[in-house]
Amino acid sequence: ATPPNSSNHEVRIPTIFGRRYEIFWRDSLNGGFWSPFASTNAGVWWETSPVPTNRAFVDDEGANTTGGTPVTGQRFYKVRVSR
């Protein structure tokens, strides 16, 4: 979750080589649709590092990410990992 009145939110994800990572967000944990980032350049990646690492992504609430401030004052994120 992100604190109220913030506009840049950094989330770090531990990654493994060869896996695809896709970030989703929503403004409530009590329901609603998990939305992908508006741009796949900002919210989808394949890990190419041969050693486990951490990948950081930033939600700047802009047009390429979540498109605006959280309606509820908080924002929640999840990551889908696939091969």
JSON list of C-alpha atoms in Angstrom, two decimals:
[
{"chain": "A", "resi": 1, "resn": "ALA", "atom": "CA", "xyz": [0.00, 0.00, 0.00]},
{"chain": "A", "resi": 2, "resn": "THR", "atom": "CA", "xyz": [1.08, 3.58, -0.50]},
{"chain": "A", "resi": 3, "resn": "PRO", "atom": "CA", "xyz": [0.68, 6.43, 1.95]},
{"chain": "A", "resi": 4, "resn": "PRO", "atom": "CA", "xyz": [-1.83, 9.20, 1.27]},
{"chain": "A", "resi": 5, "resn": "ASN", "atom": "CA", "xyz": [-0.69, 12.34, -0.59]},
{"chain": "A", "resi": 6, "resn": "SER", "atom": "CA", "xyz": [2.26, 10.63, -2.34]},
{"chain": "A", "resi": 7, "resn": "SER", "atom": "CA", "xyz": [2.82, 10.85, -6.08]},
{"chain": "A", "resi": 8, "resn": "ASN", "atom": "CA", "xyz": [5.80, 8.53, -6.69]},
{"chain": "A", "resi": 9, "resn": "HIS", "atom": "CA", "xyz": [5.64, 5.00, -5.38]},
{"chain": "A", "resi": 10, "resn": "GLU", "atom": "CA", "xyz": [8.57, 2.61, -5.78]},
{"chain": "A", "resi": 11, "resn": "VAL", "atom": "CA", "xyz": [8.03, -1.11, -5.44]},
{"chain": "A", "resi": 12, "resn": "ARG", "atom": "CA", "xyz": [10.91, -3.61, -5.50]},
{"chain": "A", "resi": 13, "resn": "ILE", "atom": "CA", "xyz": [10.33, -7.16, -6.70]},
{"chain": "A", "resi": 14, "resn": "PRO", "atom": "CA", "xyz": [12.81, -10.05, -6.30]},
{"chain": "A", "resi": 15, "resn": "THR", "atom": "CA", "xyz": [13.28, -11.61, -9.74]},
{"chain": "A", "resi": 16, "resn": "ILE", "atom": "CA", "xyz": [14.61, -14.79, -11.32]},
{"chain": "A", "resi": 17, "resn": "PHE", "atom": "CA", "xyz": [16.16, -15.20, -14.78]},
{"chain": "A", "resi": 18, "resn": "GLY", "atom": "CA", "xyz": [13.79, -16.08, -17.62]},
{"chain": "A", "resi": 19, "resn": "ARG", "atom": "CA", "xyz": [10.57, -15.13, -15.84]},
{"chain": "A", "resi": 20, "resn": "ARG", "atom": "CA", "xyz": [8.01, -12.59, -17.03]},
{"chain": "A", "resi": 21, "resn": "TYR", "atom": "CA", "xyz": [6.74, -10.04, -14.50]},
{"chain": "A", "resi": 22, "resn": "GLU", "atom": "CA", "xyz": [3.54, -8.02, -14.90]},
{"chain": "A", "resi": 23, "resn": "ILE", "atom": "CA", "xyz": [2.38, -5.39, -12.41]},
{"chain": "A", "resi": 24, "resn": "PHE", "atom": "CA", "xyz": [-1.24, -4.73, -11.49]},
{"chain": "A", "resi": 25, "resn": "TRP", "atom": "CA", "xyz": [-2.84, -2.14, -9.22]},
{"chain": "A", "resi": 26, "resn": "ARG", "atom": "CA", "xyz": [-6.11, -1.12, -7.59]},
{"chain": "A", "resi": 27, "resn": "ASP", "atom": "CA", "xyz": [-7.22, 1.41, -5.00]},
{"chain": "A", "resi": 28, "resn": "SER", "atom": "CA", "xyz": [-8.95, -0.99, -2.60]},
{"chain": "A", "resi": 29, "resn": "LEU", "atom": "CA", "xyz": [-8.24, -4.45, -1.19]},
{"chain": "A", "resi": 30, "resn": "ASN", "atom": "CA", "xyz": [-11.96, -5.00, -0.62]},
{"chain": "A", "resi": 31, "resn": "GLY", "atom": "CA", "xyz": [-12.84, -5.58, -4.25]},
{"chain": "A", "resi": 32, "resn": "GLY", "atom": "CA", "xyz": [-12.62, -4.25, -7.73]},
{"chain": "A", "resi": 33, "resn": "PHE", "atom": "CA", "xyz": [-10.63, -5.10, -10.81]},
{"chain": "A", "resi": 34, "resn": "TRP", "atom": "CA", "xyz": [-6.81, -5.39, -10.76]},
{"chain": "A", "resi": 35, "resn": "SER", "atom": "CA", "xyz": [-5.66, -3.10, -13.60]},
{"chain": "A", "resi": 36, "resn": "PRO", "atom": "CA", "xyz": [-2.38, -3.39, -15.50]},
{"chain": "A", "resi": 37, "resn": "PHE", "atom": "CA", "xyz": [-0.20, -0.33, -15.97]},
{"chain": "A", "resi": 38, "resn": "ALA", "atom": "CA", "xyz": [-1.29, 1.68, -19.02]},
{"chain": "A", "resi": 39, "resn": "SER", "atom": "CA", "xyz": [2.04, 1.08, -20.80]},
{"chain": "A", "resi": 40, "resn": "THR", "atom": "CA", "xyz": [3.60, -2.36, -21.02]},
{"chain": "A", "resi": 41, "resn": "ASN", "atom": "CA", "xyz": [6.98, -0.57, -21.10]},
{"chain": "A", "resi": 42, "resn": "ALA", "atom": "CA", "xyz": [6.34, 0.54, -17.52]},
{"chain": "A", "resi": 43, "resn": "GLY", "atom": "CA", "xyz": [4.67, -2.57, -16.10]},
{"chain": "A", "resi": 44, "resn": "VAL", "atom": "CA", "xyz": [5.85, -5.72, -17.92]},
{"chain": "A", "resi": 45, "resn": "TRP", "atom": "CA", "xyz": [9.35, -7.15, -18.21]},
{"chain": "A", "resi": 46, "resn": "TRP", "atom": "CA", "xyz": [11.33, -10.34, -18.76]},
{"chain": "A", "resi": 47, "resn": "GLU", "atom": "CA", "xyz": [14.19, -10.80, -16.33]},
{"chain": "A", "resi": 48, "resn": "THR", "atom": "CA", "xyz": [17.43, -11.20, -18.28]},
{"chain": "A", "resi": 49, "resn": "SER", "atom": "CA", "xyz": [19.92, -11.12, -15.42]},
{"chain": "A", "resi": 50, "resn": "PRO", "atom": "CA", "xyz": [21.45, -14.60, -14.95]},
{"chain": "A", "resi": 51, "resn": "VAL", "atom": "CA", "xyz": [21.52, -14.15, -11.17]},
{"chain": "A", "resi": 52, "resn": "PRO", "atom": "CA", "xyz": [18.56, -13.44, -8.87]},
{"chain": "A", "resi": 53, "resn": "THR", "atom": "CA", "xyz": [18.11, -9.70, -8.46]},
{"chain": "A", "resi": 54, "resn": "ASN", "atom": "CA", "xyz": [15.60, -7.02, -7.48]},
{"chain": "A", "resi": 55, "resn": "ARG", "atom": "CA", "xyz": [13.68, -4.99, -10.04]},
{"chain": "A", "resi": 56, "resn": "ALA", "atom": "CA", "xyz": [12.26, -1.60, -9.08]},
{"chain": "A", "resi": 57, "resn": "PHE", "atom": "CA", "xyz": [9.26, -0.02, -10.73]},
{"chain": "A", "resi": 58, "resn": "VAL", "atom": "CA", "xyz": [7.83, 3.41, -10.07]},
{"chain": "A", "resi": 59, "resn": "ASP", "atom": "CA", "xyz": [4.19, 4.42, -10.18]},
{"chain": "A", "resi": 60, "resn": "ASP", "atom": "CA", "xyz": [4.31, 8.15, -10.89]},
{"chain": "A", "resi": 61, "resn": "GLU", "atom": "CA", "xyz": [0.51, 8.24, -11.28]},
{"chain": "A", "resi": 62, "resn": "GLY", "atom": "CA", "xyz": [1.07, 9.36, -14.87]},
{"chain": "A", "resi": 63, "resn": "ALA", "atom": "CA", "xyz": [-0.37, 8.31, -18.21]},
{"chain": "A", "resi": 64, "resn": "ASN", "atom": "CA", "xyz": [2.01, 5.32, -18.58]},
{"chain": "A", "resi": 65, "resn": "THR", "atom": "CA", "xyz": [1.30, 3.86, -15.15]},
{"chain": "A", "resi": 66, "resn": "THR", "atom": "CA", "xyz": [-1.94, 4.28, -13.15]},
{"chain": "A", "resi": 67, "resn": "GLY", "atom": "CA", "xyz": [-3.21, 7.50, -14.67]},
{"chain": "A", "resi": 68, "resn": "GLY", "atom": "CA", "xyz": [-3.92, 9.51, -11.54]},
{"chain": "A", "resi": 69, "resn": "THR", "atom": "CA", "xyz": [-3.97, 9.75, -7.79]},
{"chain": "A", "resi": 70, "resn": "PRO", "atom": "CA", "xyz": [-5.58, 6.99, -5.73]},
{"chain": "A", "resi": 71, "resn": "VAL", "atom": "CA", "xyz": [-9.32, 7.53, -5.32]},
{"chain": "A", "resi": 72, "resn": "THR", "atom": "CA", "xyz": [-9.24, 6.10, -1.79]},
{"chain": "A", "resi": 73, "resn": "GLY", "atom": "CA", "xyz": [-5.96, 7.74, -0.77]},
{"chain": "A", "resi": 74, "resn": "GLN", "atom": "CA", "xyz": [-4.10, 4.40, -0.99]},
{"chain": "A", "resi": 75, "resn": "ARG", "atom": "CA", "xyz": [-2.97, 2.17, -3.84]},
{"chain": "A", "resi": 76, "resn": "PHE", "atom": "CA", "xyz": [-2.21, -1.55, -3.77]},
{"chain": "A", "resi": 77, "resn": "TYR", "atom": "CA", "xyz": [-0.01, -3.57, -6.13]},
{"chain": "A", "resi": 78, "resn": "LYS", "atom": "CA", "xyz": [0.44, -7.21, -7.09]},
{"chain": "A", "resi": 79, "resn": "VAL", "atom": "CA", "xyz": [2.79, -8.92, -9.52]},
{"chain": "A", "resi": 80, "resn": "ARG", "atom": "CA", "xyz": [2.02, -11.86, -11.79]},
{"chain": "A", "resi": 81, "resn": "VAL", "atom": "CA", "xyz": [5.03, -14.08, -12.52]},
{"chain": "A", "resi": 82, "resn": "SER", "atom": "CA", "xyz": [5.08, -16.50, -15.43]},
{"chain": "A", "resi": 83, "resn": "ARG", "atom": "CA", "xyz": [7.60, -18.50, -17.41]}
]
